Short mmCIF file of C-alpha atoms in Angstrom, two decimals:
data_model
loop_
_atom_site.label_atom_id
_atom_site.label_comp_id
_atom_site.label_asym_id
_atom_site.label_seq_id
_atom_site.Cartn_x
_atom_site.Cartn_y
_atom_site.Cartn_z
CA MET Z 1322 -9.97 -5.98 -1.13
CA GLY Z 1323 -7.74 -7.96 1.15
CA VAL Z 1324 -4.90 -10.43 1.52
CA ASP Z 1325 -4.00 -13.29 -0.81
CA VAL Z 1326 -0.76 -15.31 -0.80
CA TYR Z 1327 1.16 -12.55 -2.59
CA VAL Z 1328 0.04 -9.84 -0.19
CA LEU Z 1329 0.78 -12.17 2.72
CA ASP Z 1330 4.35 -12.53 1.48
CA PHE Z 1331 4.77 -8.74 1.39
CA LEU Z 1332 3.24 -8.19 4.84
CA VAL Z 1333 5.20 -10.93 6.60
CA GLY Z 1334 8.41 -9.96 4.82
CA LEU Z 1335 7.90 -6.30 5.76
CA SER Z 1336 7.21 -7.24 9.37
CA SER Z 1337 10.40 -9.29 9.42
CA LEU Z 1338 12.38 -6.42 7.87
CA LEU Z 1339 11.07 -3.56 10.00
CA LYS Z 1340 10.68 -5.44 13.29
CA ARG Z 1341 8.09 -3.05 14.67
CA SER Z 1342 4.58 -3.27 16.03
CA LEU Z 1343 1.76 -2.11 13.76
CA GLY Z 1344 0.08 -0.46 16.75
CA ASP Z 1345 -3.26 1.26 16.17
CA THR Z 1346 -4.19 0.14 12.67
CA LEU Z 1347 -6.66 1.48 10.12
CA TRP Z 1348 -7.76 -0.47 7.06
CA LEU Z 1349 -9.03 1.42 4.03
CA GLY Z 1350 -11.98 -0.89 3.45
CA ARG Z 1351 -12.52 -3.95 5.62
CA GLN Z 1352 -9.86 -6.35 4.46
CA GLY Z 1353 -10.83 -9.88 3.48
CA PHE Z 1354 -8.70 -12.98 4.00
CA HIS Z 1355 -8.52 -14.51 0.52
CA ILE Z 1356 -6.40 -17.59 1.21
CA GLY Z 1357 -8.54 -20.68 1.11
CA PRO Z 1358 -7.68 -24.27 2.09
CA GLU Z 1359 -6.30 -24.91 -1.40
CA GLN Z 1360 -3.64 -22.21 -0.83
CA ARG Z 1361 -2.81 -23.34 2.71
CA ARG Z 1362 0.47 -25.01 1.68
CA SER Z 1363 1.61 -21.90 -0.20
CA ALA Z 1364 0.75 -19.70 2.78
CA GLU Z 1365 2.67 -22.00 5.14
CA ASP Z 1366 5.65 -21.86 2.76
CA VAL Z 1367 5.51 -18.05 2.88
CA LEU Z 1368 5.51 -18.09 6.69
CA GLN Z 1369 8.47 -20.47 6.76
CA ARG Z 1370 10.37 -18.31 4.25
CA TYR Z 1371 10.66 -15.60 6.88
CA ASN Z 1372 11.18 -18.01 9.78
CA SER Z 1373 7.88 -16.83 11.16
CA HIS Z 1374 6.56 -18.42 14.33
CA LEU Z 1375 3.07 -18.11 12.90
CA SER Z 1376 0.97 -20.97 11.54
CA PHE Z 1377 -1.80 -20.87 8.98
CA ASP Z 1378 -4.35 -21.38 11.76
CA ASP Z 1379 -2.92 -18.35 13.60
CA ILE Z 1380 -3.49 -16.01 10.66
CA ALA Z 1381 -6.66 -17.41 9.08
CA GLY Z 1382 -9.16 -16.66 11.82
CA LYS Z 1383 -12.83 -17.54 11.44
CA THR Z 1384 -14.44 -14.37 10.05
CA HIS Z 1385 -13.14 -14.33 6.43
CA PHE Z 1386 -11.54 -10.99 7.28
CA CYS Z 1387 -7.94 -10.23 8.32
CA GLU Z 1388 -8.19 -9.36 12.01
CA SER Z 1389 -6.31 -12.49 13.12
CA LEU Z 1390 -3.51 -11.89 10.65
CA PHE Z 1391 -2.99 -8.27 11.69
CA VAL Z 1392 -3.12 -9.08 15.40
CA SER Z 1393 -0.47 -11.72 14.71
CA LEU Z 1394 1.64 -9.09 12.93
CA GLY Z 1395 1.41 -6.68 15.86
CA SER Z 1396 -1.74 -4.59 15.53
CA SER Z 1397 -2.93 -3.53 18.98
CA SER Z 1398 -6.26 -2.24 17.62
CA ILE Z 1399 -7.92 -2.45 14.19
CA LYS Z 1400 -10.50 -0.19 12.63
CA SER Z 1401 -11.77 -0.08 9.06
CA MET Z 1402 -12.96 2.87 7.00
CA ASP Z 1403 -15.34 2.64 4.06
CA ILE Z 1404 -17.86 4.72 2.17
CA SER Z 1405 -20.55 2.19 3.16
CA SER Z 1406 -21.31 0.00 6.18
CA PHE Z 1407 -21.98 -3.04 3.96
CA GLU Z 1408 -18.98 -4.95 5.36
CA GLY Z 1409 -19.16 -3.62 8.90
CA ALA Z 1410 -16.67 -0.76 8.68
CA ASP Z 1411 -16.08 1.19 11.89
CA ILE Z 1412 -15.69 4.61 10.24
CA ILE Z 1413 -17.97 5.63 7.37
CA HIS Z 1414 -16.24 8.13 5.13
CA ASP Z 1415 -15.76 8.79 1.42
CA LEU Z 1416 -12.00 9.06 0.81
CA ASN Z 1417 -12.69 11.39 -2.12
CA THR Z 1418 -13.46 14.07 0.48
CA PRO Z 1419 -11.36 15.52 3.32
CA ILE Z 1420 -11.28 13.58 6.56
CA SER Z 1421 -12.50 15.28 9.74
CA GLU Z 1422 -9.94 16.64 12.20
CA ASP Z 1423 -11.15 14.07 14.74
CA ASN Z 1424 -9.18 11.47 12.77
CA TYR Z 1425 -5.93 13.45 12.41
CA ASN Z 1426 -2.79 11.80 13.86
CA THR Z 1427 -4.76 8.79 15.04
CA PHE Z 1428 -3.12 5.68 13.57
CA ASP Z 1429 0.29 3.99 13.68
CA THR Z 1430 -0.41 1.95 10.54
CA ILE Z 1431 -2.76 2.47 7.61
CA PHE Z 1432 -3.25 -0.50 5.28
CA ASP Z 1433 -4.69 -0.07 1.81
CA GLY Z 1434 -5.31 -3.57 0.50
CA GLY Z 1435 -6.61 -2.50 -2.91
CA THR Z 1436 -8.86 0.46 -2.14
CA LEU Z 1437 -7.10 3.50 -3.62
CA GLU Z 1438 -7.45 2.18 -7.18
CA HIS Z 1439 -11.23 2.54 -6.69
CA VAL Z 1440 -11.09 6.14 -5.41
CA PHE Z 1441 -11.48 8.76 -8.14
CA HIS Z 1442 -9.83 11.68 -6.33
CA LEU Z 1443 -6.58 9.92 -5.51
CA PRO Z 1444 -4.68 13.04 -4.29
CA ASN Z 1445 -7.48 13.69 -1.79
CA ALA Z 1446 -7.28 10.09 -0.56
CA LEU Z 1447 -3.48 10.28 -0.13
CA GLU Z 1448 -3.85 13.56 1.75
CA ASN Z 1449 -6.33 11.85 4.09
CA VAL Z 1450 -3.81 9.08 4.70
CA ARG Z 1451 -1.10 11.62 5.46
CA LYS Z 1452 -3.27 13.42 7.97
CA MET Z 1453 -4.56 10.29 9.72
CA LEU Z 1454 -1.10 8.79 10.27
CA ARG Z 1455 0.87 9.70 13.34
CA VAL Z 1456 4.46 10.83 12.82
CA GLY Z 1457 6.47 7.61 12.70
CA GLY Z 1458 3.44 5.74 11.36
CA LEU Z 1459 3.54 3.34 8.42
CA PHE Z 1460 1.45 3.44 5.24
CA ILE Z 1461 1.18 0.07 3.46
CA SER Z 1462 -0.51 -0.18 0.08
CA VAL Z 1463 -1.32 -2.95 -2.39
CA ASN Z 1464 -2.89 -2.08 -5.73
CA ALA Z 1465 -2.94 -3.15 -9.36
CA ALA Z 1466 0.09 -2.26 -11.46
CA ASN Z 1467 -0.49 -4.24 -14.67
CA ASN Z 1468 -2.95 -6.47 -16.53
CA GLN Z 1469 -5.99 -5.69 -14.39
CA LEU Z 1470 -7.54 -3.08 -16.66
CA GLY Z 1471 -11.16 -2.52 -15.61
CA HIS Z 1472 -10.68 -3.82 -12.07
CA GLY Z 1473 -10.66 -0.29 -10.68
CA PHE Z 1474 -10.39 3.27 -11.91
CA TYR Z 1475 -6.60 3.03 -12.07
CA GLN Z 1476 -3.53 0.86 -12.38
CA PHE Z 1477 -0.54 2.45 -10.62
CA SER Z 1478 3.11 2.84 -11.53
CA PRO Z 1479 5.88 2.87 -8.89
CA GLU Z 1480 6.79 6.42 -9.96
CA LEU Z 1481 3.43 7.75 -8.77
CA PHE Z 1482 4.29 6.87 -5.17
CA TRP Z 1483 8.00 7.65 -5.39
CA SER Z 1484 7.10 11.12 -6.68
CA TYR Z 1485 4.30 11.72 -4.18
CA PHE Z 1486 6.43 10.75 -1.19
CA ARG Z 1487 9.39 12.78 -2.46
CA GLU Z 1488 7.37 15.93 -3.08
CA SER Z 1489 5.28 15.73 0.08
CA GLY Z 1490 8.39 15.91 2.25
CA ASP Z 1491 6.57 14.03 4.99
CA PHE Z 1492 7.41 10.43 4.02
CA ALA Z 1493 10.42 8.15 3.76
CA VAL Z 1494 10.02 5.10 1.54
CA GLU Z 1495 10.64 1.78 3.27
CA ARG Z 1496 9.97 -0.40 0.22
CA ILE Z 1497 8.29 -0.26 -3.19
CA MET Z 1498 7.98 -3.55 -5.05
CA LEU Z 1499 6.32 -5.21 -8.01
CA MET Z 1500 4.84 -8.67 -7.47
CA PRO Z 1501 3.98 -10.96 -10.40
CA CYS Z 1502 0.83 -12.90 -9.49
CA ALA Z 1503 1.99 -16.27 -10.78
CA GLY Z 1504 3.49 -19.24 -8.96
CA MET Z 1505 5.05 -18.70 -5.56
CA PRO Z 1506 5.56 -15.06 -4.51
CA ASN Z 1507 8.68 -13.59 -6.06
CA GLY Z 1508 8.62 -9.81 -5.69
CA MET Z 1509 11.18 -7.42 -7.12
CA ASP Z 1510 12.21 -3.99 -5.89
CA ALA Z 1511 10.99 -1.09 -8.04
CA PRO Z 1512 13.66 1.65 -7.88
CA ASP Z 1513 13.00 5.37 -7.98
CA PRO Z 1514 13.22 6.56 -11.62
CA ALA Z 1515 14.53 9.90 -10.38
CA VAL Z 1516 17.55 8.01 -9.04
CA THR Z 1517 18.09 5.54 -11.89
CA GLY Z 1518 17.50 8.24 -14.51
CA ARG Z 1519 15.20 6.09 -16.61
CA ARG Z 1520 11.62 4.88 -16.76
CA GLU Z 1521 11.19 1.50 -15.10
CA GLU Z 1522 8.70 -0.07 -17.53
CA ILE Z 1523 7.65 -3.71 -17.22
CA GLY Z 1524 5.73 -3.99 -20.49
CA SER Z 1525 3.28 -6.79 -21.18
CA THR Z 1526 3.18 -9.86 -18.97
CA PRO Z 1527 0.97 -12.99 -19.08
CA TYR Z 1528 -0.29 -12.39 -15.52
CA PRO Z 1529 -1.42 -9.55 -13.27
CA THR Z 1530 1.21 -7.61 -11.33
CA TYR Z 1531 0.70 -5.94 -7.96
CA LEU Z 1532 2.38 -2.76 -6.75
CA PHE Z 1533 3.42 -2.95 -3.09
CA VAL Z 1534 4.26 0.23 -1.18
CA ALA Z 1535 5.48 0.88 2.35
CA ALA Z 1536 6.38 4.40 3.51
CA ARG Z 1537 6.86 5.95 6.94
CA LYS Z 1538 5.54 9.36 7.92
CA ILE Z 1539 8.46 11.45 9.16
CA GLY Z 1540 6.93 14.93 9.26
CA ALA Z 1541 3.68 16.81 9.69
CA SER Z 1542 3.60 19.66 7.20
CA GLU Z 1543 0.51 21.81 6.85
CA THR Z 1544 0.43 21.05 3.10
CA THR Z 1545 1.83 18.30 0.89
CA GLY Z 1546 4.17 20.62 -1.04
CA THR Z 1547 4.29 20.96 -4.80
CA THR Z 1548 2.43 18.82 -7.30
CA PRO Z 1549 4.62 15.87 -8.39
CA GLN Z 1550 5.93 15.79 -11.96
CA GLN Z 1551 7.26 12.73 -13.77
CA SER Z 1552 10.98 12.61 -13.06
CA ASP Z 1553 12.40 12.24 -16.58
CA TYR Z 1554 10.35 15.16 -17.86
CA ALA Z 1555 11.33 17.27 -14.84
CA ALA Z 1556 15.00 16.55 -15.55
CA MET Z 1557 14.51 17.42 -19.22
CA TRP Z 1558 12.82 20.71 -18.40
CA LYS Z 1559 15.55 21.59 -15.91
CA TRP Z 1560 18.28 20.87 -18.47
CA HIS Z 1561 16.47 22.91 -21.14
CA GLU Z 1562 16.14 25.90 -18.82
CA LYS Z 1563 19.88 26.07 -18.04
CA PRO Z 1564 21.41 29.41 -19.07
#
């Protein structure tokens, strides 16, 4: 779990786009810094792409984790949550199970750098995220989309998150992207299939592909609403049921 050159590109680009502080930040799992000296030039190119004032030394830190990067991006405090203390997490909790009310409305940013794909009860984990974010807070997620079968329990499609955010009623999507993990970062927006009216399939590729998600919490409902259904089937059912 953590930040490589491709995740760095998404985070710095998102920071440049949104122009907001990350504030009180929670990591789902303590996030490692996975950009070694051999990727330094690529990381510096990413920083320059967004006219960032940051240098590689600013973001790398000395702990092999991502505290320096997130402080540079505007985190005023950083905590990590994990099922185990093996990497020094601040909050020990299994995301499969409901979070305690002590952690409700606590964080301005929650960063999932590849944790949710390892959590079996994904809806429970997303509900925990929703409850822990303050209204106005930002959820940022990076997980496998393609060609990483066996890495975690799941590989995610963009429609999963588009549908969840739409049905919950508590989130507005800032950005959902697919990132091919080959060469320099070159992400592409992944549109909402409910809007385009078609499945956005990428098929087979010769390299892994990440799914990047950023969504802002805009409400605080007691429940997450109805269970999401895949958009093309929902449209088909609706058409079939017309009088």
